C-alpha cells in the first residue's frame, strides 16, 4: 500500500477511523492462534455504504482486505497474510437493529457480541441458542463467518441453523441481500448458505437476520462419572438414540479432570476415566424429570459409577465449572497447545478417542480431550513444549495422524473453529481435487481479484 492509498481510505471513513501507526497495526496483527501477520492499515467503517466504498476502492487497486470482528478465532481467519487492510467491524457496526417479537427474529450488525444478543432476546422472553465458548466477546459476524457452535448444539444446532438472511458487500462493492425473514424461501440459489462459514473470503457481512425461539421455562444439569472414556462415549450416543435430546452433553477425559482439579481444587473425581455433564430443558417440570431419569438410566447401563443432579443454580454452576475451565487448565501439560476441533458421527466417538490414545503413545505427547460429544465434536489438545522444535514437530505429526483418523471415521477437520490457515494444509485429506477445484471456482466467481481474505482455506 502507498501513502496515497491510506489517504484515500481516510477520505471514506474520516481521519479518526483509518490508522497506519504501529500501535494499531500491532493491535490488529494477531488472533487467538497467537500468530502475527501485520496489516498496513486498519479501517473502522461506520456503515454498509462505507464498507461498499472501501471494498470498491481496494478491488480497483488490488489491495488485500481482511474482515475482522473480535479476533477470537483459533485458525488464523482474521490474520492479514498479505498485508493490506484490516476492516474492523466491531467499533461502529455493533448495534441490535431490531427484535421482531411477532416473527421471532432479530436483525443485528456484525459487530454485536453474541452474549449481547442472548441477553436482549431473554429480556423479552425469547432465546438465541448458539453459545460458543467465546460468547462473551466473539461477534455475531465472526460466528456466522466461522459457523460457530457451542454447548447447546446437541439440541438446538449451530449458527447456520439460525441464520435466515444476510446483507453483504461483494469485493467489487455491490451490496446484496441473501435470504428473507420468511420461514420458507426456495427462490434462487442459497447464497446465505454459501456465505456462512466462508471465513470472510467471499463477501463482507453487514447485517444478519437470526431466528429466535421461545425461552424454555425450566432447565436442570447433571453429571455422570465413568470408569473409562470408552464407557462415557458409549453412553453419549446411546443416550442420544434413546428418544431424549439433551440441550448439552459435554465431556472431560481423565487428563482434563486432573488439570482442572490441580488448578482450582474443586473436589473433582481424579480417578474417573471421564465425566459427562449434561443439561435438559423444557416448559413443564415433568419434562425435566422424565429426561433426567432417562439419561440416568442410560448412564448407569453404560457403566457410570455415579450420577449427580444439580438442585439449584449454584450447584449447576459448580457442575459446569470443570468444562468451562478445561481449556485454560490443560496448560499444565505444555506451553504450546495444538488445539483442534475434529467431529465424527456420535457412534464413532468410542473408536475416535481410543485411536487418539494410541497416537498419544506413539508420539510421546500428552493429548487431553474434552468437548461437545452430544454432537460428536471433540476438542483434541496436543500439548508440547513450544520452545523445542523437535517437540513441535512431533505435535504436528500427531495432529496430521488424528486428522486422517477422523476422515476415515466419516468425520470432518473442523466442527466450529473453521479452516483459516491452521488447517488449510490438510484440506486435501478431506476433499477431492474436484471438490477443491469447485471451491476455488466459487471463490473466483465472488472475488476474481482475490483481494478478500486471501490465503485462507487453501483457496
GROMACS .gro file of C-alpha atoms in nm:
model
  459
    1UNK     CA    1   0.000   0.000   0.000
    2UNK     CA    2   0.105   0.357  -0.062
    3UNK     CA    3   0.051   0.669   0.144
    4UNK     CA    4  -0.192   0.778  -0.126
    5UNK     CA    5  -0.400   0.462  -0.071
    6UNK     CA    6  -0.420   0.534   0.303
    7UNK     CA    7  -0.507   0.897   0.233
    8UNK     CA    8  -0.789   0.787   0.001
    9UNK     CA    9  -0.929   0.545   0.260
   10UNK     CA   10  -0.924   0.823   0.521
   11UNK     CA   11  -1.147   1.027   0.291
   12UNK     CA   12  -1.405   0.745   0.306
   13UNK     CA   13  -1.418   0.688   0.685
   14UNK     CA   14  -1.257   1.001   0.832
   15UNK     CA   15  -0.921   1.069   0.994
   16UNK     CA   16  -1.018   0.906   1.324
   17UNK     CA   17  -1.110   0.572   1.169
   18UNK     CA   18  -0.820   0.492   0.940
   19UNK     CA   19  -0.485   0.417   1.102
   20UNK     CA   20  -0.142   0.303   0.988
   21UNK     CA   21   0.053   0.373   1.307
   22UNK     CA   22   0.250   0.099   1.480
   23UNK     CA   23   0.012   0.073   1.776
   24UNK     CA   24  -0.294  -0.003   1.560
   25UNK     CA   25  -0.105  -0.239   1.331
   26UNK     CA   26   0.025  -0.429   1.634
   27UNK     CA   27  -0.320  -0.447   1.796
   28UNK     CA   28  -0.471  -0.598   1.482
   29UNK     CA   29  -0.189  -0.829   1.374
   30UNK     CA   30  -0.294  -1.138   1.572
   31UNK     CA   31  -0.589  -1.354   1.677
   32UNK     CA   32  -0.634  -1.647   1.918
   33UNK     CA   33  -0.371  -1.851   1.729
   34UNK     CA   34  -0.112  -1.601   1.862
   35UNK     CA   35   0.045  -1.595   1.515
   36UNK     CA   36   0.134  -1.244   1.397
   37UNK     CA   37   0.079  -1.102   1.049
   38UNK     CA   38   0.096  -0.726   1.023
   39UNK     CA   39  -0.154  -0.532   0.812
   40UNK     CA   40  -0.058  -0.200   0.653
   41UNK     CA   41  -0.374  -0.017   0.757
   42UNK     CA   42  -0.670  -0.060   0.994
   43UNK     CA   43  -1.004   0.087   0.888
   44UNK     CA   44  -1.321   0.120   1.100
   45UNK     CA   45  -1.626   0.164   0.873
   46UNK     CA   46  -1.938   0.331   1.014
   47UNK     CA   47  -2.197   0.167   0.790
   48UNK     CA   48  -2.267  -0.053   0.491
   49UNK     CA   49  -2.213   0.231   0.242
   50UNK     CA   50  -1.862   0.285   0.371
   51UNK     CA   51  -1.790  -0.088   0.356
   52UNK     CA   52  -1.901  -0.082  -0.008
   53UNK     CA   53  -1.680   0.217  -0.089
   54UNK     CA   54  -1.378   0.061   0.084
   55UNK     CA   55  -1.417  -0.271  -0.098
   56UNK     CA   56  -1.468  -0.100  -0.433
   57UNK     CA   57  -1.151   0.104  -0.379
   58UNK     CA   58  -0.945  -0.197  -0.266
   59UNK     CA   59  -1.071  -0.407  -0.556
   60UNK     CA   60  -0.976  -0.137  -0.807
   61UNK     CA   61  -0.627  -0.103  -0.659
   62UNK     CA   62  -0.578  -0.479  -0.589
   63UNK     CA   63  -0.530  -0.421  -0.215
   64UNK     CA   64  -0.590  -0.724   0.013
   65UNK     CA   65  -0.861  -0.669   0.274
   66UNK     CA   66  -0.942  -0.884   0.579
   67UNK     CA   67  -1.278  -0.851   0.760
   68UNK     CA   68  -1.241  -0.876   1.138
   69UNK     CA   69  -1.469  -0.888   1.440
   70UNK     CA   70  -1.322  -0.969   1.782
   71UNK     CA   71  -1.022  -1.161   1.650
   72UNK     CA   72  -1.110  -1.457   1.873
   73UNK     CA   73  -1.076  -1.730   1.608
   74UNK     CA   74  -0.845  -2.028   1.657
   75UNK     CA   75  -0.740  -2.086   1.295
   76UNK     CA   76  -0.595  -1.755   1.178
   77UNK     CA   77  -0.902  -1.643   0.983
   78UNK     CA   78  -0.854  -1.277   1.082
   79UNK     CA   79  -0.481  -1.255   1.001
   80UNK     CA   80  -0.358  -1.024   0.724
   81UNK     CA   81  -0.147  -1.281   0.542
   82UNK     CA   82  -0.059  -1.043   0.256
   83UNK     CA   83  -0.059  -0.714   0.446
   84UNK     CA   84  -0.320  -0.472   0.316
   85UNK     CA   85  -0.625  -0.355   0.511
   86UNK     CA   86  -0.790  -0.489   0.824
   87UNK     CA   87  -1.161  -0.399   0.801
   88UNK     CA   88  -1.254  -0.382   1.170
   89UNK     CA   89  -1.631  -0.403   1.219
   90UNK     CA   90  -1.657  -0.412   1.598
   91UNK     CA   91  -1.619  -0.038   1.667
   92UNK     CA   92  -1.915   0.116   1.484
   93UNK     CA   93  -2.121  -0.165   1.328
   94UNK     CA   94  -2.228  -0.320   1.657
   95UNK     CA   95  -2.599  -0.247   1.701
   96UNK     CA   96  -2.901  -0.473   1.753
   97UNK     CA   97  -3.125  -0.317   1.490
   98UNK     CA   98  -3.448  -0.497   1.575
   99UNK     CA   99  -3.601  -0.775   1.781
  100UNK     CA  100  -3.921  -0.865   1.598
  101UNK     CA  101  -4.146  -1.030   1.857
  102UNK     CA  102  -4.418  -1.121   1.607
  103UNK     CA  103  -4.189  -1.307   1.368
  104UNK     CA  104  -3.939  -1.411   1.639
  105UNK     CA  105  -3.631  -1.281   1.458
  106UNK     CA  106  -3.350  -1.039   1.533
  107UNK     CA  107  -3.169  -0.810   1.292
  108UNK     CA  108  -2.814  -0.727   1.401
  109UNK     CA  109  -2.497  -0.572   1.271
  110UNK     CA  110  -2.191  -0.798   1.251
  111UNK     CA  111  -2.009  -0.636   1.545
  112UNK     CA  112  -2.276  -0.731   1.802
  113UNK     CA  113  -2.129  -0.962   2.067
  114UNK     CA  114  -2.303  -1.300   2.092
  115UNK     CA  115  -2.397  -1.262   2.461
  116UNK     CA  116  -2.537  -0.915   2.395
  117UNK     CA  117  -2.800  -1.070   2.167
  118UNK     CA  118  -2.866  -1.358   2.408
  119UNK     CA  119  -2.942  -1.113   2.690
  120UNK     CA  120  -3.154  -0.885   2.470
  121UNK     CA  121  -3.360  -1.182   2.349
  122UNK     CA  122  -3.407  -1.322   2.701
  123UNK     CA  123  -3.523  -0.984   2.830
  124UNK     CA  124  -3.835  -1.021   2.613
  125UNK     CA  125  -3.886  -1.394   2.673
  126UNK     CA  126  -3.704  -1.516   2.363
  127UNK     CA  127  -3.394  -1.730   2.321
  128UNK     CA  128  -3.089  -1.731   2.092
  129UNK     CA  129  -2.929  -2.074   2.150
  130UNK     CA  130  -2.583  -2.071   1.979
  131UNK     CA  131  -2.337  -2.030   2.266
  132UNK     CA  132  -1.971  -2.062   2.164
  133UNK     CA  133  -1.718  -2.063   2.447
  134UNK     CA  134  -1.626  -1.713   2.331
  135UNK     CA  135  -1.986  -1.590   2.370
  136UNK     CA  136  -1.884  -1.302   2.599
  137UNK     CA  137  -1.657  -1.143   2.338
  138UNK     CA  138  -1.695  -1.305   1.994
  139UNK     CA  139  -1.909  -1.116   1.745
  140UNK     CA  140  -2.206  -1.249   1.552
  141UNK     CA  141  -2.040  -1.160   1.222
  142UNK     CA  142  -1.749  -1.382   1.322
  143UNK     CA  143  -1.988  -1.653   1.444
  144UNK     CA  144  -2.156  -1.657   1.101
  145UNK     CA  145  -1.827  -1.644   0.912
  146UNK     CA  146  -1.695  -1.945   1.106
  147UNK     CA  147  -2.033  -2.117   1.162
  148UNK     CA  148  -1.968  -2.124   1.536
  149UNK     CA  149  -2.121  -2.390   1.758
  150UNK     CA  150  -2.138  -2.420   2.135
  151UNK     CA  151  -2.254  -2.640   2.419
  152UNK     CA  152  -2.624  -2.616   2.330
  153UNK     CA  153  -2.564  -2.752   1.979
  154UNK     CA  154  -2.670  -3.105   2.079
  155UNK     CA  155  -3.034  -2.997   2.090
  156UNK     CA  156  -3.053  -2.664   1.910
  157UNK     CA  157  -2.789  -2.682   1.639
  158UNK     CA  158  -2.526  -2.428   1.543
  159UNK     CA  159  -2.514  -2.080   1.392
  160UNK     CA  160  -2.620  -2.187   1.041
  161UNK     CA  161  -2.946  -2.324   1.183
  162UNK     CA  162  -3.047  -1.973   1.295
  163UNK     CA  163  -2.938  -1.757   1.002
  164UNK     CA  164  -3.240  -1.652   0.796
  165UNK     CA  165  -3.089  -1.371   0.587
  166UNK     CA  166  -2.766  -1.180   0.534
  167UNK     CA  167  -2.684  -0.843   0.385
  168UNK     CA  168  -2.333  -0.842   0.246
  169UNK     CA  169  -2.096  -0.645   0.028
  170UNK     CA  170  -1.914  -0.819  -0.256
  171UNK     CA  171  -1.549  -0.745  -0.329
  172UNK     CA  172  -1.646  -0.510  -0.615
  173UNK     CA  173  -1.862  -0.304  -0.377
  174UNK     CA  174  -2.200  -0.445  -0.482
  175UNK     CA  175  -2.450  -0.484  -0.196
  176UNK     CA  176  -2.663  -0.799  -0.185
  177UNK     CA  177  -2.935  -0.941   0.039
  178UNK     CA  178  -2.937  -1.320   0.068
  179UNK     CA  179  -3.245  -1.477   0.227
  180UNK     CA  180  -3.562  -1.341   0.385
  181UNK     CA  181  -3.744  -1.315   0.718
  182UNK     CA  182  -3.983  -1.583   0.594
  183UNK     CA  183  -3.970  -1.935   0.734
  184UNK     CA  184  -3.979  -2.079   0.382
  185UNK     CA  185  -3.775  -1.942   0.091
  186UNK     CA  186  -3.665  -2.159  -0.202
  187UNK     CA  187  -3.638  -1.884  -0.465
  188UNK     CA  188  -3.293  -1.867  -0.620
  189UNK     CA  189  -2.964  -2.014  -0.502
  190UNK     CA  190  -2.894  -2.037  -0.130
  191UNK     CA  191  -2.634  -1.759  -0.126
  192UNK     CA  192  -2.666  -1.714   0.252
  193UNK     CA  193  -2.568  -2.078   0.291
  194UNK     CA  194  -2.254  -2.021   0.083
  195UNK     CA  195  -2.153  -1.716   0.286
  196UNK     CA  196  -2.195  -1.896   0.620
  197UNK     CA  197  -1.858  -2.047   0.721
  198UNK     CA  198  -1.686  -1.880   0.423
  199UNK     CA  199  -1.443  -1.714   0.668
  200UNK     CA  200  -1.469  -1.371   0.505
  201UNK     CA  201  -1.327  -1.495   0.173
  202UNK     CA  202  -1.634  -1.423  -0.042
  203UNK     CA  203  -1.807  -1.111   0.094
  204UNK     CA  204  -1.825  -0.881   0.395
  205UNK     CA  205  -2.137  -0.941   0.606
  206UNK     CA  206  -2.302  -0.615   0.710
  207UNK     CA  207  -2.635  -0.730   0.858
  208UNK     CA  208  -2.765  -1.061   0.991
  209UNK     CA  209  -3.125  -1.177   1.042
  210UNK     CA  210  -3.139  -1.452   1.302
  211UNK     CA  211  -3.418  -1.683   1.412
  212UNK     CA  212  -3.514  -1.668   1.781
  213UNK     CA  213  -3.702  -1.926   1.988
  214UNK     CA  214  -3.932  -1.910   2.286
  215UNK     CA  215  -3.725  -1.936   2.603
  216UNK     CA  216  -3.783  -2.266   2.792
  217UNK     CA  217  -3.918  -2.219   3.144
  218UNK     CA  218  -3.713  -2.489   3.318
  219UNK     CA  219  -3.366  -2.640   3.293
  220UNK     CA  220  -3.154  -2.870   3.506
  221UNK     CA  221  -2.799  -3.002   3.493
  222UNK     CA  222  -2.642  -3.332   3.595
  223UNK     CA  223  -2.306  -3.508   3.585
  224UNK     CA  224  -2.219  -3.873   3.525
  225UNK     CA  225  -1.889  -4.023   3.641
  226UNK     CA  226  -1.742  -4.308   3.433
  227UNK     CA  227  -1.456  -4.552   3.484
  228UNK     CA  228  -1.329  -4.516   3.126
  229UNK     CA  229  -1.351  -4.283   2.829
  230UNK     CA  230  -1.498  -4.564   2.618
  231UNK     CA  231  -1.782  -4.618   2.866
  232UNK     CA  232  -1.862  -4.246   2.861
  233UNK     CA  233  -1.857  -4.229   2.481
  234UNK     CA  234  -2.090  -4.529   2.457
  235UNK     CA  235  -2.325  -4.358   2.699
  236UNK     CA  236  -2.332  -4.047   2.479
  237UNK     CA  237  -2.461  -4.197   2.157
  238UNK     CA  238  -2.688  -4.447   2.331
  239UNK     CA  239  -2.847  -4.166   2.532
  240UNK     CA  240  -2.897  -3.955   2.220
  241UNK     CA  241  -3.059  -4.253   2.044
  242UNK     CA  242  -3.298  -4.321   2.333
  243UNK     CA  243  -3.553  -4.052   2.246
  244UNK     CA  244  -3.408  -3.785   2.477
  245UNK     CA  245  -3.226  -3.485   2.330
  246UNK     CA  246  -3.028  -3.301   2.598
  247UNK     CA  247  -2.951  -2.934   2.547
  248UNK     CA  248  -2.584  -3.019   2.604
  249UNK     CA  249  -2.374  -3.330   2.652
  250UNK     CA  250  -2.016  -3.234   2.737
  251UNK     CA  251  -1.724  -3.447   2.843
  252UNK     CA  252  -1.382  -3.426   3.004
  253UNK     CA  253  -1.130  -3.708   2.993
  254UNK     CA  254  -0.908  -3.801   3.287
  255UNK     CA  255  -0.626  -3.568   3.185
  256UNK     CA  256  -0.866  -3.273   3.166
  257UNK     CA  257  -1.025  -3.360   3.501
  258UNK     CA  258  -0.684  -3.375   3.669
  259UNK     CA  259  -0.578  -3.045   3.515
  260UNK     CA  260  -0.888  -2.859   3.639
  261UNK     CA  261  -0.851  -3.012   3.983
  262UNK     CA  262  -0.482  -2.918   4.005
  263UNK     CA  263  -0.562  -2.558   3.910
  264UNK     CA  264  -0.884  -2.499   4.102
  265UNK     CA  265  -0.922  -2.770   4.371
  266UNK     CA  266  -1.294  -2.833   4.317
  267UNK     CA  267  -1.305  -3.187   4.451
  268UNK     CA  268  -1.334  -3.348   4.107
  269UNK     CA  269  -1.307  -3.730   4.077
  270UNK     CA  270  -0.947  -3.751   3.955
  271UNK     CA  271  -0.963  -4.132   3.943
  272UNK     CA  272  -1.250  -4.122   3.690
  273UNK     CA  273  -1.184  -4.216   3.330
  274UNK     CA  274  -1.421  -3.942   3.217
  275UNK     CA  275  -1.714  -3.730   3.324
  276UNK     CA  276  -2.020  -3.631   3.123
  277UNK     CA  277  -2.201  -3.308   3.208
  278UNK     CA  278  -2.548  -3.266   3.065
  279UNK     CA  279  -2.836  -3.022   3.071
  280UNK     CA  280  -3.203  -3.062   2.980
  281UNK     CA  281  -3.474  -2.801   2.939
  282UNK     CA  282  -3.849  -2.779   2.884
  283UNK     CA  283  -4.168  -2.597   2.971
  284UNK     CA  284  -4.303  -2.847   3.225
  285UNK     CA  285  -4.135  -2.990   3.538
  286UNK     CA  286  -4.243  -3.337   3.424
  287UNK     CA  287  -4.039  -3.298   3.107
  288UNK     CA  288  -3.728  -3.229   3.310
  289UNK     CA  289  -3.786  -3.525   3.540
  290UNK     CA  290  -3.851  -3.763   3.251
  291UNK     CA  291  -3.542  -3.657   3.058
  292UNK     CA  292  -3.307  -3.679   3.355
  293UNK     CA  293  -3.444  -4.018   3.455
  294UNK     CA  294  -3.386  -4.150   3.104
  295UNK     CA  295  -3.033  -4.010   3.092
  296UNK     CA  296  -2.956  -4.154   3.436
  297UNK     CA  297  -3.069  -4.498   3.321
  298UNK     CA  298  -2.854  -4.485   3.008
  299UNK     CA  299  -2.552  -4.362   3.202
  300UNK     CA  300  -2.578  -4.648   3.453
  301UNK     CA  301  -2.643  -4.902   3.178
  302UNK     CA  302  -2.310  -4.797   3.029
  303UNK     CA  303  -2.104  -4.822   3.343
  304UNK     CA  304  -2.145  -4.491   3.525
  305UNK     CA  305  -2.035  -4.511   3.887
  306UNK     CA  306  -2.235  -4.207   3.996
  307UNK     CA  307  -2.498  -3.961   3.870
  308UNK     CA  308  -2.519  -3.620   4.038
  309UNK     CA  309  -2.811  -3.382   3.980
  310UNK     CA  310  -2.788  -3.009   4.045
  311UNK     CA  311  -3.076  -2.899   4.267
  312UNK     CA  312  -3.022  -2.523   4.232
  313UNK     CA  313  -2.844  -2.264   4.017
  314UNK     CA  314  -2.526  -2.264   4.226
  315UNK     CA  315  -2.494  -2.642   4.207
  316UNK     CA  316  -2.545  -2.624   3.831
  317UNK     CA  317  -2.271  -2.360   3.805
  318UNK     CA  318  -2.042  -2.584   4.009
  319UNK     CA  319  -2.108  -2.881   3.780
  320UNK     CA  320  -2.028  -2.677   3.470
  321UNK     CA  321  -1.717  -2.518   3.619
  322UNK     CA  322  -1.487  -2.802   3.512
  323UNK     CA  323  -1.599  -2.796   3.150
  324UNK     CA  324  -1.583  -2.418   3.119
  325UNK     CA  325  -1.233  -2.409   3.265
  326UNK     CA  326  -1.085  -2.713   3.094
  327UNK     CA  327  -0.911  -2.520   2.815
  328UNK     CA  328  -0.702  -2.287   3.035
  329UNK     CA  329  -0.631  -2.567   3.283
  330UNK     CA  330  -0.461  -2.811   3.047
  331UNK     CA  331  -0.167  -2.574   3.001
  332UNK     CA  332  -0.014  -2.763   3.292
  333UNK     CA  333   0.085  -3.025   3.032
  334UNK     CA  334   0.278  -2.796   2.798
  335UNK     CA  335   0.346  -2.437   2.700
  336UNK     CA  336   0.208  -2.485   2.346
  337UNK     CA  337  -0.141  -2.617   2.277
  338UNK     CA  338  -0.217  -2.754   1.930
  339UNK     CA  339  -0.592  -2.733   1.960
  340UNK     CA  340  -0.820  -2.900   1.704
  341UNK     CA  341  -1.199  -2.939   1.694
  342UNK     CA  342  -1.250  -3.258   1.497
  343UNK     CA  343  -1.600  -3.400   1.462
  344UNK     CA  344  -1.725  -3.753   1.388
  345UNK     CA  345  -2.064  -3.926   1.387
  346UNK     CA  346  -2.159  -3.983   1.752
  347UNK     CA  347  -2.145  -4.362   1.720
  348UNK     CA  348  -1.776  -4.331   1.623
  349UNK     CA  349  -1.677  -4.144   1.939
  350UNK     CA  350  -1.551  -4.451   2.132
  351UNK     CA  351  -1.330  -4.555   1.839
  352UNK     CA  352  -1.203  -4.200   1.784
  353UNK     CA  353  -1.096  -4.150   2.146
  354UNK     CA  354  -0.931  -4.492   2.156
  355UNK     CA  355  -0.727  -4.412   1.844
  356UNK     CA  356  -0.630  -4.070   1.982
  357UNK     CA  357  -0.491  -4.251   2.288
  358UNK     CA  358  -0.282  -4.469   2.054
  359UNK     CA  359  -0.149  -4.158   1.876
  360UNK     CA  360  -0.055  -4.009   2.214
  361UNK     CA  361   0.155  -4.315   2.299
  362UNK     CA  362   0.308  -4.337   1.950
  363UNK     CA  363   0.443  -3.982   1.952
  364UNK     CA  364   0.500  -3.946   2.325
  365UNK     CA  365   0.277  -3.641   2.357
  366UNK     CA  366   0.003  -3.566   2.609
  367UNK     CA  367  -0.341  -3.522   2.444
  368UNK     CA  368  -0.616  -3.416   2.685
  369UNK     CA  369  -0.960  -3.420   2.524
  370UNK     CA  370  -1.289  -3.255   2.610
  371UNK     CA  371  -1.580  -3.113   2.419
  372UNK     CA  372  -1.927  -3.134   2.273
  373UNK     CA  373  -1.989  -3.507   2.250
  374UNK     CA  374  -2.362  -3.451   2.209
  375UNK     CA  375  -2.285  -3.355   1.850
  376UNK     CA  376  -1.967  -3.561   1.807
  377UNK     CA  377  -1.734  -3.259   1.836
  378UNK     CA  378  -1.414  -3.336   2.029
  379UNK     CA  379  -1.151  -3.077   2.121
  380UNK     CA  380  -0.818  -3.257   2.098
  381UNK     CA  381  -0.526  -3.073   2.252
  382UNK     CA  382  -0.177  -3.191   2.166
  383UNK     CA  383   0.039  -3.039   2.439
  384UNK     CA  384   0.408  -2.975   2.372
  385UNK     CA  385   0.696  -2.756   2.484
  386UNK     CA  386   0.672  -2.468   2.238
  387UNK     CA  387   1.038  -2.376   2.286
  388UNK     CA  388   1.161  -2.709   2.146
  389UNK     CA  389   1.137  -2.753   1.765
  390UNK     CA  390   1.151  -3.131   1.795
  391UNK     CA  391   0.850  -3.124   2.029
  392UNK     CA  392   0.653  -2.908   1.786
  393UNK     CA  393   0.739  -3.143   1.501
  394UNK     CA  394   0.610  -3.440   1.698
  395UNK     CA  395   0.296  -3.248   1.783
  396UNK     CA  396   0.222  -3.158   1.422
  397UNK     CA  397   0.276  -3.518   1.313
  398UNK     CA  398   0.032  -3.630   1.581
  399UNK     CA  399  -0.225  -3.376   1.460
  400UNK     CA  400  -0.193  -3.493   1.099
  401UNK     CA  401  -0.248  -3.854   1.205
  402UNK     CA  402  -0.553  -3.754   1.412
  403UNK     CA  403  -0.696  -3.572   1.108
  404UNK     CA  404  -0.651  -3.885   0.894
  405UNK     CA  405  -0.824  -4.099   1.157
  406UNK     CA  406  -1.111  -3.851   1.176
  407UNK     CA  407  -1.167  -3.854   0.800
  408UNK     CA  408  -1.152  -4.236   0.791
  409UNK     CA  409  -1.427  -4.245   1.054
  410UNK     CA  410  -1.652  -4.028   0.837
  411UNK     CA  411  -1.572  -3.707   1.024
  412UNK     CA  412  -1.455  -3.357   0.939
  413UNK     CA  413  -1.150  -3.140   1.007
  414UNK     CA  414  -1.348  -2.877   1.197
  415UNK     CA  415  -1.677  -2.868   1.379
  416UNK     CA  416  -1.677  -2.498   1.466
  417UNK     CA  417  -1.334  -2.330   1.454
  418UNK     CA  418  -1.305  -2.322   1.075
  419UNK     CA  419  -1.006  -2.382   0.847
  420UNK     CA  420  -0.824  -2.048   0.817
  421UNK     CA  421  -0.450  -2.101   0.778
  422UNK     CA  422  -0.406  -2.360   1.054
  423UNK     CA  423  -0.593  -2.639   0.878
  424UNK     CA  424  -0.551  -2.528   0.516
  425UNK     CA  425  -0.260  -2.773   0.459
  426UNK     CA  426  -0.494  -3.062   0.546
  427UNK     CA  427  -0.783  -2.975   0.315
  428UNK     CA  428  -0.662  -3.235   0.064
  429UNK     CA  429  -0.723  -3.504   0.327
  430UNK     CA  430  -1.091  -3.417   0.347
  431UNK     CA  431  -1.173  -3.312  -0.009
  432UNK     CA  432  -1.104  -3.449  -0.355
  433UNK     CA  433  -0.925  -3.244  -0.621
  434UNK     CA  434  -1.258  -3.194  -0.796
  435UNK     CA  435  -1.414  -3.056  -0.478
  436UNK     CA  436  -1.120  -2.822  -0.417
  437UNK     CA  437  -1.148  -2.701  -0.777
  438UNK     CA  438  -1.516  -2.623  -0.715
  439UNK     CA  439  -1.430  -2.426  -0.401
  440UNK     CA  440  -1.176  -2.224  -0.598
  441UNK     CA  441  -1.428  -2.162  -0.877
  442UNK     CA  442  -1.678  -2.026  -0.623
  443UNK     CA  443  -1.407  -1.803  -0.475
  444UNK     CA  444  -1.318  -1.677  -0.823
  445UNK     CA  445  -1.683  -1.604  -0.906
  446UNK     CA  446  -1.721  -1.385  -0.597
  447UNK     CA  447  -1.369  -1.243  -0.583
  448UNK     CA  448  -1.183  -1.266  -0.917
  449UNK     CA  449  -0.906  -1.034  -0.798
  450UNK     CA  450  -0.853  -1.239  -0.479
  451UNK     CA  451  -0.850  -0.934  -0.252
  452UNK     CA  452  -1.082  -1.066   0.020
  453UNK     CA  453  -0.904  -1.254   0.299
  454UNK     CA  454  -0.650  -1.420   0.066
  455UNK     CA  455  -0.455  -1.726   0.174
  456UNK     CA  456  -0.734  -1.885   0.379
  457UNK     CA  457  -0.883  -2.236   0.340
  458UNK     CA  458  -0.615  -2.322   0.078
  459UNK     CA  459  -0.804  -2.109  -0.177
   0.00000   0.00000   0.00000
